[in-house]
Coordinates of C-alpha atoms in Angstrom, one line a residue:
Y1 CA -16.3 -39.7 -38.1
G2 CA -12.5 -40.9 -37.3
R3 CA -11.2 -44.0 -35.6
T4 CA -7.9 -44.7 -34.3
K5 CA -7.1 -48.4 -33.3
L6 CA -4.7 -49.6 -31.1
D7 CA -2.6 -53.4 -31.3
S8 CA 0.8 -53.5 -29.3
R9 CA 2.7 -56.0 -28.6
T10 CA 6.2 -56.1 -26.6
E11 CA 8.2 -59.2 -26.7
G12 CA 10.9 -59.9 -23.8
F13 CA 9.0 -59.3 -21.0
V14 CA 10.5 -61.6 -18.2
G15 CA 7.0 -63.4 -16.1
T16 CA 7.7 -62.5 -12.8
D17 CA 5.5 -65.8 -11.9
R18 CA 7.7 -67.6 -13.4
L19 CA 10.7 -66.0 -12.2
Y20 CA 9.6 -67.0 -8.5
N21 CA 8.6 -70.8 -9.4
G22 CA 11.7 -71.4 -11.2
L23 CA 14.1 -69.6 -8.3
R24 CA 12.5 -72.2 -5.8
I25 CA 13.8 -75.8 -6.6
E26 CA 15.0 -78.7 -5.2
Q27 CA 17.0 -81.9 -5.7
V28 CA 15.3 -84.1 -7.6
P29 CA 14.0 -87.3 -5.8
G30 CA 16.2 -90.2 -6.4
A31 CA 18.3 -88.6 -9.6
P32 CA 21.8 -88.3 -9.6
A33 CA 23.3 -85.3 -7.2
G34 CA 23.1 -81.7 -9.3
T35 CA 19.7 -82.5 -10.9
Y36 CA 16.7 -80.2 -9.8
R37 CA 13.2 -79.4 -10.4
C38 CA 10.5 -76.9 -9.2
I39 CA 9.3 -77.2 -5.9
D40 CA 6.2 -76.3 -6.4
A41 CA 4.2 -79.0 -8.4
A42 CA 1.5 -76.7 -10.2
A43 CA 4.5 -74.7 -11.5
R44 CA 6.0 -78.0 -12.6
A45 CA 2.8 -79.2 -14.5
L46 CA 3.1 -75.5 -16.5
G47 CA 6.0 -76.8 -17.9
C48 CA 8.4 -75.0 -14.7
V49 CA 12.3 -75.0 -15.3
P50 CA 14.7 -74.6 -12.5
I51 CA 16.7 -71.3 -12.8
N52 CA 20.3 -70.4 -11.8
P53 CA 20.8 -66.3 -11.9
F54 CA 24.6 -67.0 -11.5
A55 CA 25.1 -69.0 -14.6
A56 CA 24.5 -68.4 -17.9
Y57 CA 20.9 -68.7 -19.1
T58 CA 20.2 -71.9 -21.1
P59 CA 18.0 -71.9 -23.9
E60 CA 15.3 -73.6 -22.1
M61 CA 15.4 -71.5 -19.1
I62 CA 14.9 -68.1 -21.9
D63 CA 12.1 -69.9 -23.4
Y64 CA 10.3 -70.9 -19.9
L65 CA 11.3 -67.1 -18.9
T66 CA 10.1 -64.7 -21.6
L67 CA 6.8 -63.7 -22.6
A68 CA 4.6 -61.3 -24.8
A69 CA 2.2 -59.1 -23.8
G70 CA 0.6 -55.9 -25.2
Q71 CA -2.7 -53.7 -25.3
R72 CA -5.5 -53.4 -27.5
G73 CA -7.7 -50.3 -27.8
K74 CA -9.9 -48.2 -30.1
S75 CA -11.3 -44.6 -30.1
E76 CA -14.4 -43.0 -32.0
L77 CA -15.3 -39.5 -32.6
Q78 CA -18.2 -38.4 -34.5
D79 CA -19.1 -34.9 -34.9
S80 CA -22.1 -33.4 -37.0
V81 CA -22.8 -29.5 -37.1
A82 CA -25.8 -28.0 -38.7
F83 CA -25.7 -24.0 -39.1
L84 CA -27.0 -21.0 -41.0
S85 CA -24.8 -18.0 -41.4
G86 CA -24.7 -14.6 -43.3
D87 CA -25.7 -11.1 -43.2
L88 CA -29.1 -10.4 -41.5
F89 CA -29.5 -6.8 -43.1
D90 CA -27.3 -3.4 -43.7
L91 CA -25.9 -1.4 -41.3
P92 CA -24.4 2.2 -42.2
A93 CA -20.8 0.7 -41.5
G94 CA -21.8 -2.6 -43.2
P95 CA -23.9 -5.7 -42.8
L96 CA -24.1 -7.2 -39.8
Q97 CA -23.4 -10.6 -40.0
A98 CA -24.5 -13.6 -37.5
A99 CA -24.1 -17.8 -37.9
L100 CA -26.9 -20.2 -35.7
G101 CA -26.2 -23.5 -35.1
V102 CA -26.3 -26.7 -33.2
E103 CA -23.5 -29.7 -32.9
R104 CA -23.6 -32.9 -31.6
R105 CA -20.0 -34.8 -30.3
T106 CA -19.9 -38.2 -29.1
F107 CA -16.1 -39.2 -28.0
E108 CA -15.7 -43.1 -27.2
G109 CA -12.6 -45.5 -26.3
N110 CA -10.9 -48.4 -24.1
L111 CA -7.6 -49.8 -24.0
D112 CA -7.6 -53.3 -22.8
Y113 CA -3.9 -54.6 -21.6
D114 CA -3.1 -58.5 -21.6
E115 CA -3.7 -60.0 -18.6
S116 CA -0.1 -60.9 -17.7
I117 CA 0.4 -56.9 -17.7
E118 CA -3.0 -56.0 -15.7
K119 CA -2.5 -58.5 -13.1
G120 CA 1.6 -57.8 -12.7
L121 CA 3.1 -60.8 -13.9
V122 CA 5.5 -59.3 -16.2
T123 CA 8.5 -56.7 -15.6
G124 CA 7.3 -53.6 -15.8
N125 CA 4.3 -51.8 -14.0
Q126 CA 1.4 -53.0 -13.5
I127 CA -1.4 -51.4 -15.6
M128 CA -5.2 -51.5 -15.6
D129 CA -7.8 -51.8 -18.4
T130 CA -9.3 -48.3 -19.2
P131 CA -13.5 -49.4 -19.8
Q132 CA -15.3 -48.2 -22.8
I133 CA -16.5 -44.5 -21.8
E134 CA -18.8 -42.5 -24.0
I135 CA -18.9 -39.0 -23.6
E136 CA -21.4 -37.1 -25.4
T137 CA -22.0 -33.6 -25.9
K138 CA -24.9 -31.2 -27.6
E139 CA -24.4 -28.0 -28.4
A140 CA -26.3 -24.8 -29.6
F141 CA -24.5 -21.7 -30.7
F142 CA -24.7 -18.0 -32.0
E143 CA -22.3 -15.8 -33.6
T144 CA -22.3 -12.0 -34.5
R145 CA -19.8 -9.6 -36.0
V146 CA -21.6 -6.1 -36.0
P147 CA -19.9 -3.0 -37.9
L148 CA -20.9 0.2 -35.8
L149 CA -18.2 2.9 -37.8
H150 CA -16.8 3.2 -41.1
D151 CA -14.1 6.3 -42.8
K152 CA -15.1 8.1 -39.9
P153 CA -12.4 11.0 -38.1
F154 CA -10.4 8.3 -36.3
V155 CA -12.4 5.5 -37.4
H156 CA -11.3 3.8 -40.2
S157 CA -13.6 0.7 -38.8
L158 CA -15.2 0.1 -35.3
E159 CA -16.6 -3.2 -35.2
L160 CA -18.1 -5.7 -32.1
E161 CA -17.9 -9.4 -32.3
G162 CA -19.3 -11.7 -29.9
A163 CA -20.4 -15.3 -29.2
Y164 CA -22.4 -17.9 -26.8
R165 CA -22.6 -21.9 -27.0
R166 CA -24.8 -23.8 -24.7
S167 CA -23.9 -27.1 -24.1
T168 CA -24.6 -30.4 -22.3
S169 CA -22.2 -33.0 -21.8
D170 CA -23.6 -36.1 -20.7
Y171 CA -20.7 -39.2 -19.7
L172 CA -21.1 -42.0 -16.6
E173 CA -24.8 -41.3 -16.2
R174 CA -24.2 -37.8 -15.1
S175 CA -25.0 -34.4 -17.0
E176 CA -23.2 -31.4 -16.9
D177 CA -24.4 -28.2 -18.6
Y178 CA -22.4 -25.2 -19.4
G179 CA -22.1 -21.8 -21.3
T180 CA -19.0 -20.8 -23.2
W181 CA -19.2 -17.2 -24.4
K182 CA -16.7 -14.7 -26.1
Y183 CA -17.3 -10.9 -26.6
G184 CA -15.2 -8.2 -27.6
G185 CA -14.1 -5.8 -30.5
A186 CA -11.7 -4.3 -32.9
W187 CA -11.3 -0.3 -34.2
A188 CA -8.8 0.8 -36.4
P189 CA -8.2 4.5 -36.2
L190 CA -6.6 4.4 -39.7
D191 CA -5.5 2.0 -42.5
G192 CA -2.8 -0.6 -41.7
L193 CA -3.4 -0.1 -37.8
K194 CA -5.8 -2.1 -36.0
F195 CA -6.4 -2.5 -32.1
R196 CA -8.4 -5.7 -30.7
V197 CA -9.6 -6.9 -27.4
M198 CA -11.3 -10.2 -26.7
R199 CA -12.8 -11.6 -23.2
A200 CA -13.5 -15.5 -23.6
R201 CA -15.0 -18.4 -21.5
S202 CA -13.3 -22.1 -22.5
V203 CA -14.6 -25.6 -21.0
R204 CA -13.0 -28.9 -21.1
V205 CA -14.7 -32.0 -19.8
P206 CA -12.7 -35.0 -18.7
V207 CA -11.3 -37.5 -21.2
P208 CA -11.6 -41.4 -20.9
Q209 CA -8.1 -42.2 -19.4
E210 CA -9.0 -39.3 -16.7
L211 CA -12.2 -41.0 -16.1
G212 CA -11.1 -44.5 -15.7
G213 CA -8.2 -46.8 -15.7
G214 CA -4.8 -46.4 -13.7
G215 CA -1.2 -47.4 -13.7
Q216 CA 1.1 -48.4 -11.1
T217 CA 3.8 -46.0 -9.8
F218 CA 6.3 -46.1 -7.3
G219 CA 8.5 -43.4 -5.5
V220 CA 9.0 -41.7 -2.7
V221 CA 6.4 -41.1 -0.3
N222 CA 7.3 -39.8 3.3
D223 CA 5.4 -41.5 6.2
P224 CA 4.0 -39.3 8.1
C225 CA 3.8 -41.4 11.1
T226 CA 7.6 -42.2 11.9
V227 CA 9.2 -40.8 14.8
A228 CA 10.6 -37.8 13.0
R229 CA 7.4 -36.6 11.7
R230 CA 4.0 -37.9 14.0
N231 CA 4.3 -35.2 16.2
A232 CA 3.5 -32.4 13.7
N233 CA 0.3 -32.1 15.2
A234 CA -1.9 -33.6 18.0
T235 CA -4.3 -34.4 15.1
R236 CA -1.5 -36.7 13.3
A237 CA -0.1 -38.1 16.3
A238 CA -3.5 -39.6 17.7
N239 CA -4.1 -41.2 14.0
C240 CA -1.0 -42.7 13.7
A241 CA -1.4 -44.4 17.2
A242 CA -5.1 -45.3 15.8
D243 CA -3.7 -47.2 13.2
G244 CA -1.0 -49.4 15.4
V245 CA 2.4 -47.4 14.6
P246 CA 4.8 -47.3 17.5
A247 CA 5.8 -44.2 18.2
T248 CA 9.3 -45.0 17.7
Y249 CA 8.7 -46.1 14.1
A250 CA 11.8 -45.2 12.3
P251 CA 12.1 -47.2 8.4
P252 CA 15.5 -47.4 6.6
T253 CA 15.6 -45.0 4.0
N254 CA 14.9 -47.2 1.1
V255 CA 11.4 -48.4 2.5
E256 CA 10.2 -44.7 2.0
Q257 CA 12.0 -44.3 -1.3
S258 CA 9.8 -47.7 -3.1
V259 CA 6.6 -46.9 -2.0
A260 CA 3.9 -48.8 -4.7
G261 CA 0.7 -46.9 -5.8
F262 CA -1.7 -46.5 -8.7
Q263 CA -2.6 -43.1 -10.4
L264 CA -6.2 -43.7 -10.9
G265 CA -9.0 -42.3 -13.3
S266 CA -12.2 -40.7 -11.0
A267 CA -15.8 -40.8 -11.8
D268 CA -16.4 -37.9 -10.4
L269 CA -14.7 -35.4 -12.4
E270 CA -16.3 -32.3 -13.7
P271 CA -15.4 -30.1 -16.4
E272 CA -12.2 -27.6 -16.7
E273 CA -13.2 -24.1 -17.1
S274 CA -10.9 -21.1 -18.1
T275 CA -11.4 -17.5 -18.9
T276 CA -8.7 -15.8 -21.5
V277 CA -8.4 -12.0 -21.6
T278 CA -6.4 -11.0 -24.9
Y279 CA -5.9 -7.3 -26.1
G280 CA -3.4 -6.1 -28.5
V281 CA -2.7 -4.0 -31.9
V282 CA -2.2 -5.2 -35.6
W283 CA 0.2 -3.3 -37.7
T284 CA 0.3 -3.9 -41.7
P285 CA 2.3 -0.5 -42.8
T286 CA 0.1 0.7 -46.3
F287 CA 4.4 1.9 -47.1
V288 CA 5.3 -1.5 -46.9
S289 CA 3.3 -4.3 -48.8
N290 CA 3.1 -8.0 -47.7
L291 CA 4.3 -6.9 -43.9
S292 CA 2.1 -7.8 -40.6
V293 CA 3.2 -7.0 -37.1
T294 CA 1.1 -8.4 -33.8
V295 CA 1.4 -7.5 -30.9
D296 CA -1.1 -9.3 -28.1
R297 CA -1.5 -9.1 -24.2
F298 CA -3.1 -12.7 -23.0
E299 CA -4.3 -13.3 -19.7
I300 CA -5.5 -16.9 -18.8
E301 CA -6.8 -18.2 -15.7
I302 CA -7.9 -21.9 -15.8
D303 CA -10.0 -23.1 -12.6
K304 CA -10.7 -26.8 -11.9
F305 CA -7.7 -27.9 -13.6
I306 CA -7.7 -31.9 -13.7
N307 CA -4.6 -33.3 -12.3
L308 CA -3.7 -35.8 -10.0
F309 CA -4.0 -34.6 -6.1
G310 CA -0.3 -36.2 -4.8
R311 CA 0.5 -39.2 -3.1
Q312 CA 2.7 -37.3 -0.4
S313 CA -0.4 -34.9 -0.2
I314 CA -2.7 -37.9 0.0
A315 CA -0.2 -39.7 3.0
N316 CA -0.6 -36.0 4.8
A317 CA -4.3 -35.5 4.8
C318 CA -5.0 -39.3 5.9
Y319 CA -3.3 -38.5 9.3
D320 CA -3.9 -34.6 9.6
S321 CA -7.5 -34.6 9.2
P322 CA -10.1 -35.4 11.8
D323 CA -12.4 -37.4 9.5
R324 CA -9.6 -39.6 8.1
Q325 CA -9.7 -37.8 4.7
F326 CA -7.9 -40.8 1.7
C327 CA -6.8 -43.1 4.2
D328 CA -9.0 -45.6 1.8
L329 CA -6.0 -45.1 -0.5
L330 CA -3.4 -45.9 1.7
T331 CA -2.4 -49.6 2.4
R332 CA 0.0 -50.9 5.4
G333 CA 1.4 -54.3 5.7
T334 CA 4.4 -56.2 6.3
N335 CA 7.8 -55.4 4.8
A336 CA 11.3 -57.8 4.2
F337 CA 13.5 -54.7 5.7
V338 CA 11.5 -53.9 8.8
P339 CA 11.3 -57.2 10.7
N340 CA 8.8 -58.1 12.6
A341 CA 6.6 -55.3 11.8
T342 CA 3.1 -55.1 10.5
Y343 CA 2.7 -51.5 9.8
V344 CA 4.9 -50.3 7.0
L345 CA 3.2 -47.6 4.7
N346 CA 3.4 -50.3 1.2
G347 CA 1.5 -48.3 -0.5
V348 CA -0.3 -45.0 -1.9
N349 CA -2.7 -44.6 -4.5
D350 CA -3.0 -41.1 -6.1
I351 CA -6.3 -40.1 -8.0
F352 CA -7.7 -37.4 -10.5
A353 CA -9.4 -33.9 -9.2
N354 CA -10.9 -30.7 -10.0
L355 CA -8.0 -29.0 -8.1
A356 CA -5.4 -26.8 -9.7
V357 CA -5.7 -23.4 -11.0
Y358 CA -3.4 -21.7 -13.0
D359 CA -3.0 -18.2 -13.6
I360 CA -1.2 -17.3 -16.3
S361 CA 0.1 -14.0 -18.5
G362 CA 2.5 -12.9 -21.1
I363 CA 2.8 -11.3 -24.8
D364 CA 2.6 -12.8 -28.0
V365 CA 5.0 -11.2 -30.7
E366 CA 4.3 -12.0 -34.3
V367 CA 6.2 -10.5 -37.7
N368 CA 5.3 -11.7 -40.7
Y369 CA 7.2 -10.6 -44.2
R370 CA 6.4 -12.1 -47.9
F371 CA 8.0 -11.0 -51.2
N372 CA 8.0 -12.3 -54.5
I373 CA 11.7 -14.2 -55.2
A374 CA 12.0 -13.0 -58.9
D375 CA 11.1 -9.0 -57.4
A376 CA 13.8 -9.4 -55.1
F377 CA 16.7 -10.4 -57.0
G378 CA 15.9 -8.2 -59.6
S379 CA 15.0 -10.7 -62.1
G380 CA 12.0 -11.1 -64.6
G381 CA 10.0 -14.6 -64.5
D382 CA 7.3 -16.1 -61.9
F383 CA 9.3 -18.0 -59.4
G384 CA 6.6 -18.3 -56.9
G385 CA 7.0 -16.1 -53.2
L386 CA 8.9 -16.4 -49.6
G387 CA 7.2 -16.0 -46.5
V388 CA 9.3 -15.1 -43.3
A389 CA 8.1 -15.1 -40.2
V390 CA 9.3 -14.6 -36.4
R391 CA 7.1 -15.0 -33.6
G392 CA 8.1 -15.2 -29.7
T393 CA 6.2 -15.6 -26.3
F394 CA 7.4 -13.7 -23.3
Y395 CA 5.8 -14.8 -20.1
D396 CA 5.8 -12.3 -17.0
K397 CA 3.6 -14.6 -14.9
A398 CA 2.9 -18.3 -14.6
E399 CA 1.4 -19.2 -11.3
S400 CA -0.3 -22.6 -10.0
V401 CA -2.0 -23.9 -7.3
P402 CA -1.6 -27.9 -7.3
R403 CA -4.4 -28.2 -5.0
P404 CA -6.7 -26.2 -2.5
G405 CA -4.6 -25.1 0.3
A406 CA -1.4 -25.3 -1.2
P407 CA 1.3 -22.8 -1.6
T408 CA 1.2 -20.7 -5.4
Q409 CA 4.1 -22.1 -7.2

């Protein structure tokens, strides 16, 4: 059982609603010239202080504008496992080893932001709460190691290894069943030299932060409906016209550089899956004690990788698809930099989905050497040992397809 609790507080935020009201002032009726008050009567009742941004801030202004806000959250992990393991019976090359067991894991958590952060009433991005979400996984597993040959010509040892795990994960009133496995073996033609190979399937279920909640973001989104882009295809042009965007629409650069939006969790996520193949050699020379050298080739492919779709891709899909995909994630409206326009692209939300495919391969190299300190310096006594290791990974392939139909990167 494990638990993590968070209680964080940040001082010195500026209340954006307070700043808004404090900048809108009027002369106090019947008072001497230069005596001001906030225009909004409700804000005055809450202690609004007139703000002059072109002079030094008074202590009263600072006290009125600044406030503290934070977040609180908790996550809990419970893991129970029961198993039987040991030697089932003896084979000519040694005992057949096996393990059989069951496991149950639950992970749950939430993150609650203060209302001022959740409603975007302080400087900084607006952030939504991550609701309480529980993920429960039940598993049954079997593992075995089978020795085939031992101390034969050109076969110091030969063994096979395998495992299978059947799992069910429940979250957000849905259930996912899947199997993970591995199989492979090792062959040592002589003492100190071993070749090994393994193929395995792994699965990762989404976590609460990917299933719910969200945070605000700003950045560049090129509007597909501008005069320079709307005629990329006939479907786009027709959809832009249907949304009331004029054919001559050409917003200034700063409008497209500050498009708001949220990165949102999704309750529709499925588990990620990866397939891994490794093969290599382990060399522990008999003529040099305490030295080991391993070289392993790895090939990893991850499918249904959980990733954000991309706000630009969402905007393009909305206008390039006949069925108007993802258009519910876009908002258009007014913008002070485009007078009299009601069709400016002001917001594009992003959402987590099982999108990407990763294909990675390379070689891991590791050299380990241990020696006795006293022996190394030729002195008596016992001063313990020292270990030296050199490790390196050399990639020859690292490709990804960030979303279906996208070019390989």
